[in-house]
Each structure stands twice: as structure tokens, then as C-alpha cells.
Short mmCIF file of C-alpha atoms in Angstrom, two decimals:
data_model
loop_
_atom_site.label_atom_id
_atom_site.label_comp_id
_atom_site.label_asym_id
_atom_site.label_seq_id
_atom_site.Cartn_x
_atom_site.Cartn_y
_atom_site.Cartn_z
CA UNK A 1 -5.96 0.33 25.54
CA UNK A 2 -6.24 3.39 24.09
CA UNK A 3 -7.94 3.68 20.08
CA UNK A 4 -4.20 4.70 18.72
CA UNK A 5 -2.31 2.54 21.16
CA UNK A 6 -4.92 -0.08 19.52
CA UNK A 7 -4.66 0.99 16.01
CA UNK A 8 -1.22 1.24 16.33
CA UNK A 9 -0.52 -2.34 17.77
CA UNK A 10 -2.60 -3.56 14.93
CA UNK A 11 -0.65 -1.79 12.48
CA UNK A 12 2.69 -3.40 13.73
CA UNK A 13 1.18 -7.14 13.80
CA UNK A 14 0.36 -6.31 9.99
CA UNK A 15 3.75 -5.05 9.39
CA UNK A 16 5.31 -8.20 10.38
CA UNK A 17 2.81 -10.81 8.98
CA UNK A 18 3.97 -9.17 5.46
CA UNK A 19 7.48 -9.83 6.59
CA UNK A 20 7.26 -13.16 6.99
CA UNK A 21 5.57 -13.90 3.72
CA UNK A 22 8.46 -11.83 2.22
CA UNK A 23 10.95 -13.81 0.62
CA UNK A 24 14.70 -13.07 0.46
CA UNK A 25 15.59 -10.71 -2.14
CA UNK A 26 11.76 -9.04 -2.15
CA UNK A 27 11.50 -6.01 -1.46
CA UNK A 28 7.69 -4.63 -1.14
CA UNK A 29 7.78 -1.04 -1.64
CA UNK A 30 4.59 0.54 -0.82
CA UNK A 31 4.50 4.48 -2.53
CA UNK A 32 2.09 7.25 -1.84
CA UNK A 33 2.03 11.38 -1.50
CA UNK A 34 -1.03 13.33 -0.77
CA UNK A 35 -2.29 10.16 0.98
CA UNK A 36 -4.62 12.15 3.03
CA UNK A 37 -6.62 12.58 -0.22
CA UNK A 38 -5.20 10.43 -2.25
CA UNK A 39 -5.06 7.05 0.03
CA UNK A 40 -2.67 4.17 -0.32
CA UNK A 41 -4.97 1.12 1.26
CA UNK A 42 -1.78 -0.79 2.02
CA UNK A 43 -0.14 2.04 3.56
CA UNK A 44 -3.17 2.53 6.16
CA UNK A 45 -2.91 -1.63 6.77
CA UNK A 46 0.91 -1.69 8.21
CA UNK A 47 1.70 2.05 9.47
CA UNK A 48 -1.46 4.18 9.75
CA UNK A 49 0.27 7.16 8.51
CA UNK A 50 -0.97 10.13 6.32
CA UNK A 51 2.19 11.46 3.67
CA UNK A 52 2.37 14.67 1.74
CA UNK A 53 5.72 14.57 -0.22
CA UNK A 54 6.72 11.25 -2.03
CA UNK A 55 7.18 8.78 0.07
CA UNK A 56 8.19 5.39 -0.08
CA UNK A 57 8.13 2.24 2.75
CA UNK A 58 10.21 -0.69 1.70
CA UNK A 59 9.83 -3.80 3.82
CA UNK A 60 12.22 -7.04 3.41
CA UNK A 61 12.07 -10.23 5.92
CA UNK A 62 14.53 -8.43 8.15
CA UNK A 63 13.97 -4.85 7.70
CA UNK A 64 10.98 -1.91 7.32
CA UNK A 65 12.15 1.55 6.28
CA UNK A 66 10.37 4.44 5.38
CA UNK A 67 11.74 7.26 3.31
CA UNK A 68 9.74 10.39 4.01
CA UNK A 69 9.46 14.20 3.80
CA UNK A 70 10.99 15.86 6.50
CA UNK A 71 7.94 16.69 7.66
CA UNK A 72 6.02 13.73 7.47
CA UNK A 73 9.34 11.81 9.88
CA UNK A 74 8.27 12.10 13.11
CA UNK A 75 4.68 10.95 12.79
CA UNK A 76 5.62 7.16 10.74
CA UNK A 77 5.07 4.99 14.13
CA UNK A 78 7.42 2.92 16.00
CA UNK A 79 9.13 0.05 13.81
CA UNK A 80 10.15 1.50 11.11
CA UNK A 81 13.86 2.35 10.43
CA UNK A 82 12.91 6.74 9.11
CA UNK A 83 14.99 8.84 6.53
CA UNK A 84 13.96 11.93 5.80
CA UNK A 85 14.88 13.96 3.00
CA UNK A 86 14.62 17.78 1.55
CA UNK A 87 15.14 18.02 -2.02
CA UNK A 88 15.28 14.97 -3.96
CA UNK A 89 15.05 11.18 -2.45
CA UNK A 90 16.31 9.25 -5.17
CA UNK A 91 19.84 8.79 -3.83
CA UNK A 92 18.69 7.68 -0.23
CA UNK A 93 16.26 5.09 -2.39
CA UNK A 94 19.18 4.10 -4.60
CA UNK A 95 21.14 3.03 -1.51
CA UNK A 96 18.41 1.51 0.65
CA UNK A 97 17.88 -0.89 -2.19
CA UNK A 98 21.61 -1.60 -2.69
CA UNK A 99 21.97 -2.23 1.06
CA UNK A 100 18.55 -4.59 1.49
CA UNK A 101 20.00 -6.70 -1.28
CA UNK A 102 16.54 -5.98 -3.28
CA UNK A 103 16.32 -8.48 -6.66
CA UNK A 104 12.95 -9.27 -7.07
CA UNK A 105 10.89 -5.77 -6.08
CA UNK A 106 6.75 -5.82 -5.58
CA UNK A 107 4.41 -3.24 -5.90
CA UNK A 108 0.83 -2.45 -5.53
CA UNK A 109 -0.68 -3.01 -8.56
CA UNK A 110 -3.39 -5.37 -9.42
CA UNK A 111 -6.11 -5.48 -12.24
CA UNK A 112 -8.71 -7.09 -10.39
CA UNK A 113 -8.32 -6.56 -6.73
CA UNK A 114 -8.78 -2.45 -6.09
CA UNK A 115 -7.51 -2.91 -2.76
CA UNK A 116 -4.03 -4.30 -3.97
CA UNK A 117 -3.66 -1.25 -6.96
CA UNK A 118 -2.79 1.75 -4.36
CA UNK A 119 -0.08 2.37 -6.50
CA UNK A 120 -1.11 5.22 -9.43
CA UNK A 121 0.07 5.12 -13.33
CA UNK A 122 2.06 8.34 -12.55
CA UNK A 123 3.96 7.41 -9.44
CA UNK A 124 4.63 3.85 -10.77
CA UNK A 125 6.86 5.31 -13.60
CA UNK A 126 8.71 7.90 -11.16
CA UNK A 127 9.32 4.69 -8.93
CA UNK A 128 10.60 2.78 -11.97
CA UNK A 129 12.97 5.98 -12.92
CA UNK A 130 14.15 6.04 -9.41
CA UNK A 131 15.61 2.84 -10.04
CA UNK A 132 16.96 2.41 -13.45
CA UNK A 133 19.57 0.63 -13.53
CA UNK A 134 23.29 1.90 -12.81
CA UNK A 135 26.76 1.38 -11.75
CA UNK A 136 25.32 1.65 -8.24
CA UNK A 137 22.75 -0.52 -9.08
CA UNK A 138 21.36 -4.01 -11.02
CA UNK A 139 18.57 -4.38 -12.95
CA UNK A 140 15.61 -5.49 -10.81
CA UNK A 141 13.15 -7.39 -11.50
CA UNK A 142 9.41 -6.14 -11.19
CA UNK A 143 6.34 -7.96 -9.85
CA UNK A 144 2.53 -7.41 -8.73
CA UNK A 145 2.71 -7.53 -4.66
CA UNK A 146 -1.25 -8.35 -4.97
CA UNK A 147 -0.72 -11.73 -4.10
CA UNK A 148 1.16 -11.00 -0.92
CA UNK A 149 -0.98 -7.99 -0.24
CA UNK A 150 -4.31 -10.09 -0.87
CA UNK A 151 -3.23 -12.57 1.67
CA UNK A 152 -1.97 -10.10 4.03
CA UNK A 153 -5.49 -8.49 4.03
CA UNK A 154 -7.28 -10.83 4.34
CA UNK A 155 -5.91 -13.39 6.96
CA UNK A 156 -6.51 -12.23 9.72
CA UNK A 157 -4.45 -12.00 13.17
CA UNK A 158 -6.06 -12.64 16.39
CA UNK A 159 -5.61 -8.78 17.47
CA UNK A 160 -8.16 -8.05 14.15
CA UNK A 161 -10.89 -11.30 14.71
CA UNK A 162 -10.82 -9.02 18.15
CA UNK A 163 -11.60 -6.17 16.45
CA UNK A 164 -14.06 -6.72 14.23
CA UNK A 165 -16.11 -8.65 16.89
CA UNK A 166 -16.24 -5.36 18.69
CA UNK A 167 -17.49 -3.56 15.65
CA UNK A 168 -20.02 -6.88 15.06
CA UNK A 169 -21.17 -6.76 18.96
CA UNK A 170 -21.98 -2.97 18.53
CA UNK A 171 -24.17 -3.38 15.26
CA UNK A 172 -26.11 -5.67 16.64
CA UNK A 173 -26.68 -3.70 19.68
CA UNK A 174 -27.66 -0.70 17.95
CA UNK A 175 -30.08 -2.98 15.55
CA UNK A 176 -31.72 -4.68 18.76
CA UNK A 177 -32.47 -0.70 20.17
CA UNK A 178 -33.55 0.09 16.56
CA UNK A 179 -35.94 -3.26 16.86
CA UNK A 180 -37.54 -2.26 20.13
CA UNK A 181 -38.01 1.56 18.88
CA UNK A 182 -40.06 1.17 15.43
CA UNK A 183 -43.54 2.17 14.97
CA UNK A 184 -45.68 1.95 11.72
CA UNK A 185 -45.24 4.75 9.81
CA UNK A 186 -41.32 4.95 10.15
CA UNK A 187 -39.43 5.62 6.67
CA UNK A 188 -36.55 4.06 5.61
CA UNK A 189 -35.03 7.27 5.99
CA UNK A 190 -36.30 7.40 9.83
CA UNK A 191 -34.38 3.72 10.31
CA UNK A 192 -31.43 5.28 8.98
CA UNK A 193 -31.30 8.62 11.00
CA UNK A 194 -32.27 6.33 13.90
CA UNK A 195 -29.04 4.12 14.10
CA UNK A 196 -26.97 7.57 13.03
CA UNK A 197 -27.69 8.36 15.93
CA UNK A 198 -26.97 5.59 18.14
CA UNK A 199 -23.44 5.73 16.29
CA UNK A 200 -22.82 8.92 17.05
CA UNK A 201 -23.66 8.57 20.54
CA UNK A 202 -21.32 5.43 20.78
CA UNK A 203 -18.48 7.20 18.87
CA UNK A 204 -18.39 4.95 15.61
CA UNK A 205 -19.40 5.53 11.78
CA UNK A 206 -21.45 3.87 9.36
CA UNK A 207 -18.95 1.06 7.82
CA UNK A 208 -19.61 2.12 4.22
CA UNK A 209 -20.48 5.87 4.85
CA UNK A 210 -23.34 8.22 5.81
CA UNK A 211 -24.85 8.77 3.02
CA UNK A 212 -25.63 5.08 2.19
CA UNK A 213 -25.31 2.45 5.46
CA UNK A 214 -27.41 1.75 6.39
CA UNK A 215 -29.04 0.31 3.19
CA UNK A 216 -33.32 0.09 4.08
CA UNK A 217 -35.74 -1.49 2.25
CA UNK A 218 -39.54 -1.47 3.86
CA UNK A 219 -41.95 -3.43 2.17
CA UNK A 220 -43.16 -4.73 -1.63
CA UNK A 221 -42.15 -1.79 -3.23
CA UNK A 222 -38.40 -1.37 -2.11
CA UNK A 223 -36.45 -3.00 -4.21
CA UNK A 224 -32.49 -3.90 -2.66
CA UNK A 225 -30.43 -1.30 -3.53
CA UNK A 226 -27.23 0.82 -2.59
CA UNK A 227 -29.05 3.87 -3.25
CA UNK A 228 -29.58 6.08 0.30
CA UNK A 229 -33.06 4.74 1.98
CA UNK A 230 -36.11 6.44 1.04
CA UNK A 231 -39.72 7.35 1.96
CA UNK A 232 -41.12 3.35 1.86
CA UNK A 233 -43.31 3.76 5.22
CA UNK A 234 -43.61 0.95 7.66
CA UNK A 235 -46.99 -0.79 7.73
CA UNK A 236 -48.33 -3.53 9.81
CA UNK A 237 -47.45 -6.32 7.89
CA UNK A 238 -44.09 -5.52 6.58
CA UNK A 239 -41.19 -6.59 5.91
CA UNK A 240 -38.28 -4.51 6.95
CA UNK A 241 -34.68 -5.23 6.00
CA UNK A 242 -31.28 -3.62 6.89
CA UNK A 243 -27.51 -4.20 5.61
CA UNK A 244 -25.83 -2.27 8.32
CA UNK A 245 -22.62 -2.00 9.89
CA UNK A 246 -20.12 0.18 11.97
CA UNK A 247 -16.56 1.18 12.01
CA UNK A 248 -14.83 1.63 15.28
CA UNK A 249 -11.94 4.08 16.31
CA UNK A 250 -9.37 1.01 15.63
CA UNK A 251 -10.35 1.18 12.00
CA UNK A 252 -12.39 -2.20 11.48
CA UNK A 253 -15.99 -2.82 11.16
CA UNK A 254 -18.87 -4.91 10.52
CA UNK A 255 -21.22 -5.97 8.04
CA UNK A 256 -24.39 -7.73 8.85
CA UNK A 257 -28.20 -7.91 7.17
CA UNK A 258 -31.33 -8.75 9.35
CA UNK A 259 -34.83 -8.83 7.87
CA UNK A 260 -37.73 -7.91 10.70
CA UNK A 261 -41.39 -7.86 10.40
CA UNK A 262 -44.16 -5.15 11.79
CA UNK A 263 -46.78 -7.63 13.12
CA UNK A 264 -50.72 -7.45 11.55
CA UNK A 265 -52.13 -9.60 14.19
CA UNK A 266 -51.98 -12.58 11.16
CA UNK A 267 -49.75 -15.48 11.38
CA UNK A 268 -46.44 -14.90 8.95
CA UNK A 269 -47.38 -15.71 5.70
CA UNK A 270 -46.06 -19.21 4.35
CA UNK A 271 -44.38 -17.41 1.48
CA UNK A 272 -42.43 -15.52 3.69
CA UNK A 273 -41.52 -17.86 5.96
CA UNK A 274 -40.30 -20.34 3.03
CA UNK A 275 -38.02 -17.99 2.01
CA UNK A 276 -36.64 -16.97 4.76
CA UNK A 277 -35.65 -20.88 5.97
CA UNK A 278 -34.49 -21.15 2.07
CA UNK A 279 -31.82 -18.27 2.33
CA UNK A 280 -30.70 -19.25 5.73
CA UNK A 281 -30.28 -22.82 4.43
CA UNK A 282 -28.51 -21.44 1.43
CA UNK A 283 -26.27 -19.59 4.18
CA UNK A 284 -25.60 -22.89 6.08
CA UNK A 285 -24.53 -24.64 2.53
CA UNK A 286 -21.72 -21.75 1.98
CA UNK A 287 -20.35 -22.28 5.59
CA UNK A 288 -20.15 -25.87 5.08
CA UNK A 289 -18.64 -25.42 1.80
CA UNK A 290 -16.01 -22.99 3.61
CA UNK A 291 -12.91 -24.73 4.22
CA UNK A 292 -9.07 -23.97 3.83
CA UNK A 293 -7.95 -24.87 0.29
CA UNK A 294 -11.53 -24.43 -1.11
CA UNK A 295 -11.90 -22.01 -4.15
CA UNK A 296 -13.80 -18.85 -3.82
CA UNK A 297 -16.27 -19.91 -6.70
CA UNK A 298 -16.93 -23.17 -5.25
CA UNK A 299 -18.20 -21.78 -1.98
CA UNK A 300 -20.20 -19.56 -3.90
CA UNK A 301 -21.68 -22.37 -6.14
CA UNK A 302 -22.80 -24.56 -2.83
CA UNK A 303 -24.85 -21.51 -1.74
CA UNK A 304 -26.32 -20.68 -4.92
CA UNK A 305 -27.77 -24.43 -5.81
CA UNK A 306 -29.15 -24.94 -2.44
CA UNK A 307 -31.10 -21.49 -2.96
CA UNK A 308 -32.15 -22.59 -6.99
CA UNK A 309 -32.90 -25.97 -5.60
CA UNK A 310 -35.33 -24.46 -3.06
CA UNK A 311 -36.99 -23.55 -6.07
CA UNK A 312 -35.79 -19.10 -5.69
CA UNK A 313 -33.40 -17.10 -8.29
CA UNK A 314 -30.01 -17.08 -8.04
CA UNK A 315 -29.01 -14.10 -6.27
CA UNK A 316 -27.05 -11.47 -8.49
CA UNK A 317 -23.62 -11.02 -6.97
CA UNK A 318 -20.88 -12.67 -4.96
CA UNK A 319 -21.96 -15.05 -1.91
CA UNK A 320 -19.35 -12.97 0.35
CA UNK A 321 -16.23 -10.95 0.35
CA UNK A 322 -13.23 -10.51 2.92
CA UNK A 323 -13.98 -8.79 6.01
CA UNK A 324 -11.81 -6.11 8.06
CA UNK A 325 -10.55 -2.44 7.56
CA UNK A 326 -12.86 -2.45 4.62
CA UNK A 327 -16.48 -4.06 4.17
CA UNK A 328 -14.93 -5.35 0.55
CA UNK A 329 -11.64 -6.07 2.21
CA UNK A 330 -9.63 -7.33 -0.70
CA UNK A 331 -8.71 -11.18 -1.11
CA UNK A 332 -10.67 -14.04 -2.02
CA UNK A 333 -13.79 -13.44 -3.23
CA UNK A 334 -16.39 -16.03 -2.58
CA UNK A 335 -18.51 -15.48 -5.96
CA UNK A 336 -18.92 -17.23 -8.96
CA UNK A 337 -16.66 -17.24 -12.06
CA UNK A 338 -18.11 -13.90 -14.24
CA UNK A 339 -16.00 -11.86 -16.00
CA UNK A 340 -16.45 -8.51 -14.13
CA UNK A 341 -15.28 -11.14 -11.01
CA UNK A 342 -11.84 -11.68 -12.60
CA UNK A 343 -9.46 -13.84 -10.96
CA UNK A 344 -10.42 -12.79 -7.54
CA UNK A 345 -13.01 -16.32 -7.26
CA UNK A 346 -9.99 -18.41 -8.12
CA UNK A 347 -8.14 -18.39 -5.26
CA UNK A 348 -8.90 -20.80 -1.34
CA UNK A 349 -9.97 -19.80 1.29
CA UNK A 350 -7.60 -20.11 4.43
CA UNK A 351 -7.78 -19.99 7.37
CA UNK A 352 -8.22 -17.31 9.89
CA UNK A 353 -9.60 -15.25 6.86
CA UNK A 354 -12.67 -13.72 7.85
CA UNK A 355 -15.90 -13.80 5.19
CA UNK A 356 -19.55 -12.29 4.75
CA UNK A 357 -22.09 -14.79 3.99
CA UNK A 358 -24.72 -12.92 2.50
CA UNK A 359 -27.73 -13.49 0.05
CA UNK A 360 -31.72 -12.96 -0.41
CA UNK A 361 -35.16 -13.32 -2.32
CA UNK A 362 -37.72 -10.80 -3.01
CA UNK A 363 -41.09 -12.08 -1.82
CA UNK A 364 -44.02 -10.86 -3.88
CA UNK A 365 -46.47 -8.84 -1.80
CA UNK A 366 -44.37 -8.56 0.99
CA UNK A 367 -40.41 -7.26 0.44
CA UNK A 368 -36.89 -8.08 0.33
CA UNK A 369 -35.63 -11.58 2.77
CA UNK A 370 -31.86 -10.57 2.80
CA UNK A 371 -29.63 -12.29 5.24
CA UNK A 372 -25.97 -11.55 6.11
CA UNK A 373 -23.49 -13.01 8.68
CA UNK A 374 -19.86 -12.52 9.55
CA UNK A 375 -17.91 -15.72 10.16
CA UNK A 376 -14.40 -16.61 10.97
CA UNK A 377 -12.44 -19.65 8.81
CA UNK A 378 -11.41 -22.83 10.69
CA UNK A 379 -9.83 -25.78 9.82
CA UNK A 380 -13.35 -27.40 10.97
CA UNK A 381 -16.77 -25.39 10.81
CA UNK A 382 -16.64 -21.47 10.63
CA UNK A 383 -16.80 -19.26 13.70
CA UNK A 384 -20.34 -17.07 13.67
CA UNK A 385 -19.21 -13.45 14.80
CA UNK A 386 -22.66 -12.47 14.19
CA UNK A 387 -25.05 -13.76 16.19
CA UNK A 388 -27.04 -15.57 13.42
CA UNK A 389 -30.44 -14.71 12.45
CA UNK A 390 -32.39 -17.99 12.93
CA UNK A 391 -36.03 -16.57 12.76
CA UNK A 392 -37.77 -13.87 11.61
CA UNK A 393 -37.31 -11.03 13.54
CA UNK A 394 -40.81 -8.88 15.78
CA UNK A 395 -40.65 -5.12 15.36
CA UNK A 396 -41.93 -2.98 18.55
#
């Protein structure tokens, strides 16, 4: 299948697994203009189109319609119901509402998921004026669609668990070539330009950009960080770890962490290897806390004793985060309850939602233990999409 034929039949599977959760008398009506600088997240989830003008998709249980520029018509994809307009579309809006038998209408705003607030301060209120009421009109009645949305995003169809396997096969790939390939006295910055270029030869992109993933941290002094990799050098005895992914034509990608180590011709040190089977046991006590109907926080909080217990810090941020056209892909967040967290912990898991599992220690003397897997939500144990790091990984 071709990447748009692919992107495209995602697009339309997402589009109708937000109809169905839809009830009668919603109306979710997704806004954007300049979206090619300016992007609407939801609008890129169910049609994959770019808008200039105003523009405004409405979907109900039975319908999806898309008032447009003139312009921007022909290029909304196959599924939508298209009106386009010249000089003003508030009539055309006014009557699509009417007609859908809107009541209750959502839209994308949302104070603690950033992927469910598309919608700006300034369009909101022209939306709102749109639709005062009129004698061709009721009063509505206004609502957050982040609940829908966050659900929407974050289960997944079996079209997308496709998908981001690809993009989760390919990362490895490029990290086992990356594995084979290092010599002492590689920089961070040398890891990074390395698996740039296997991307570009494969056609993908960095999942979280090129200026920052991969994220590489060689040795004592390289402390975890977002920051773009630096000039730490590889020496035998090293550790070397990676937070890495890549984003495929279809628009989905990958996020995984693997921790290698240049051998000295020494045995690995107990420290290290303590810490290691610590974080991948604190791994294995998230997945078996991750279950439909389980809160975020309370996956989070089986990881995080089973690492304290083991006698290491707690790590200082969320045990994992939804998965898909995004690395932070909106949803349930599997952290604990903190304030900057919001309401994003509180809500279960469910199924066919797909999660990072991700945490780490620093070892004195030696560097940063970070693990990270990708894993699929069953009614039983999760699926691994990653093939899971079970050892400490060779260099060369």
C-alpha cells in the first residue's frame, strides 16, 4: 500500500472510531486555518489535511462534513460530505448545525492534555459568534471534546498497533547497525549523526526531531537530558545509553531506550549490573500493574516502589505516556499524582491503548541505566512491541 493510501486509510478508521463514541445530539467540531503552521493535532488524526482559510469539520454518529475554503475543497480526503465557501461561512455553518440536529457541541479544548487544546483563544470566540443563538437557531450547549478526543488518541485500532510496530521494528534495526558500528572514541554527537543517517537512508525521521532524538548519554559525566548529545567520548568501560525513535511516512513512530556497554576486558561491574536487573524489574511491575480499568497513577506507583524498594531513587517523571502519531500521544498518562500532571494520571487504562514503559538510575562511576519499551494493553498481560532489553547490551 502506498504511504498516502496508508495514511489515508488510517485517517478514515480514526474518523469513524470518533463517530461511534459520538452521542446523538454531539456534534464535535474540530476548527483550524493556517494549519500548515499553525497545526490542529485532531485535525491531522481523522483527515490529514493542511487548511488556509477558516475551516471547520463537524462530525455526528451519522455524518462528517467539512466546511472549507474553496481552495482547500478538493484536497479534504474521501469521507467527508465538502462545502466550500468564498466570502463568509457562517451561514453554511448556521445550517449544517440546524440540519445535524447539534444540542450538545464539543470542542478541542483541554487544560491539561496539549494534544486535546488544538483549538486557539481567538478562533474559539469566532466559533462561539458563529453560533449565537437565533431564530434559525437554539442555544447550544458547549463542552470540552478532550475526553472523546483523549480516548480517540489513544486507543488504538489494529491498522495503528500495525503501524507503530513498523516504526518499532525499524528503530531497533537501526540501533542493532549502530551496536555493531561503535568504536571508543565515538561522541554522543557521532551516535547521533550515525542513526541520522541510517534514517535518511531508510526514508524516516527522528520521532521527536533532529535536533534532539536521539537523546545520548556516554559515560559518568552525562547526565539524562533532552538537550542535543554532546562531546562525552566513548571509552572502554562505558556505559552508553540512547532514547531513540523513528517516524515513518504513515505518520506514527516509536520510542524505545537501550543502555550498551564498550567492553574493558573486566567483568560488568556488580553496581551496574544491580541496577540494570532493578529497572527492568521495576519495568516488569508497571506491565503487571497494566490492566483495563487501572488508573494511570497506580501503574505508575507499582513501578516506582519496586525501583525504591530495590533500594534506587524514584525516577523524576511519569512511568509512560500514550504512544502513536506523537511520542506524548495524549490520553492517560501513567505517572503519579503531581500537580504539573493534572488530571491526566486519573483516568484507566484500556485496552488496545498503547504505552511507554520507561525509567532509569544513574550509576556512580559508570553512567545513566535507562530502559524503555513499547507495549500494547490486553485484557491479560501487555503485548511487548519492542523487543525487550533483557541484558546488558556489547558494543563492537
Amino acid at each position: 500500500m502506498a504511504p498516502n493510501t496508508a495514511a489515508n486509510a488510517l485517517q478514515d478508521g480514526k474518523r469513524r472510531q470518533a463517530q461511534a463514541l459520538l452521542r446523538d445530539g454531539e456534534v464535535w467540531l474540530i476548527a483550524a486555518r493556517e494549519s500548515g503552521v499553525r497545526p490542529e493535532p485532531a485535525l491531522t488524526l481523522v483527515a490529514g489535511v493542511d487548511v488556509t482559510w477558516d475551516s471547520l469539520f463537524l462530525l455526528t454518529r451519522a455524518e462528517a462534513v467539512a466546511i472549507v475554503g474553496r481552495f482547500d475543497a478538493d484536497a479534504v480526503p474521501p469521507g467527508w460530505t465538502v462545502h466550500g465557501y468564498d466570502a463568509d461561512l457562517r451561514a453554511l455553518l448556521r445550517a449544517e448545525v440546524t440540519r445535524l440536529g447539534a444540542r450538545r457541541v464539543l470542542l478541542n479544548i483541554s487544560e491539561d492534555d496539549p494534544l486535546c487544546d488544538g483549538l486557539t483563544s481567538g478562533l474559539e470566540r469566532r466559533v462561539r459568534g458563529w453560533l449565537t443563538p437565533g431564530d434559525d437557531l437554539p442555544e447550544l450547549e458547549w463542552d470540552s471534546a478532550a475526553p472523546l478526543l483523549g480516548q480517540l488518541r489513544s486507543v488504538k485500532t489494529p491498522g495503528e498497533h500495525a503501524a507503530i510496530r513498523e516504526a518499532v521494528d525499524l528503530a531497533e534495526a537501526h540501533l542493532r547497525e549502530m551496536a555493531a558500528a561503535a568504536r571508543p572514541g565515538w561522541r554522543e554527537r557521532d551516535v547521533a549523526a550515525f542513526l541520522h543517517g541510517l534514517c535518511r537512508r531508510d526514508g524516516a525521521e527522528p520521532s521527536w526531531g533532529w535536533n534532539a532524538c536521539p537523546n545520548v548519554h556516554i559515560g559518568p559525566d552525562s547526565r539524562p537530558s533532552h538537550a542535543p548529545p554532546g562531546d562525552h567520548a566513548l571509552r572502554p568501560g562505558d556505559l552508553l545509553h540512547i532514547d531513540y525513535g523513528v517516524r515513518l511516512s504513515h505518520g506514527y513512530c516509536s520510542d524505545i531506550q537501550r543502555v550498551y556497554r564498550l567492553p574493558d576486558g573486566n567483568p560488568v561491574p556488580d553496581a551496574v549490573q544491580a541496577a540494570f536487573r532493578a529497572c527492568w524489574n521495576a519495568i516488569q511491575a508497571g506491565a503487571d500493574a497494566l490492566r483495563p480499568g487501572t488508573p494511570g497513577h497506580a501503574v505508575d506507583a507499582a513501578a516506582r516502589a519496586a525501583l525504591v524498594a530495590a533500594g534506587y531513587p524514584e525516577y523524576q517523571h511519569a512511568l509512560g505516556h500514550g504512544l502513536g502519531r506523537a511520542t506524548h500521544d495524549g490520553g492517560t498518562l501513567l505517572g503519579p499524582r503531581w500537580p504539573r500532571y493534572g488530571q491526566t494520571v486519573e483516568g484507566p487504562v484500556r485496552a488496545d491503548e498503547v504505552y511507554t514503559l520507561e525509567l532509569g538510575v544513574m550509576v556512580s562511576g559508570h553512567g545513566f541505566i535507562g530502559l524503555e519499551e513499547d507495549v500494547i494493553v490486553r485484557d491479560g498481560p501487555p503485548t511487548w512491541l519492542s523487543a525487550r532489553q533483557d541484558d546488558l547490551k556489547i558494543l563492537g
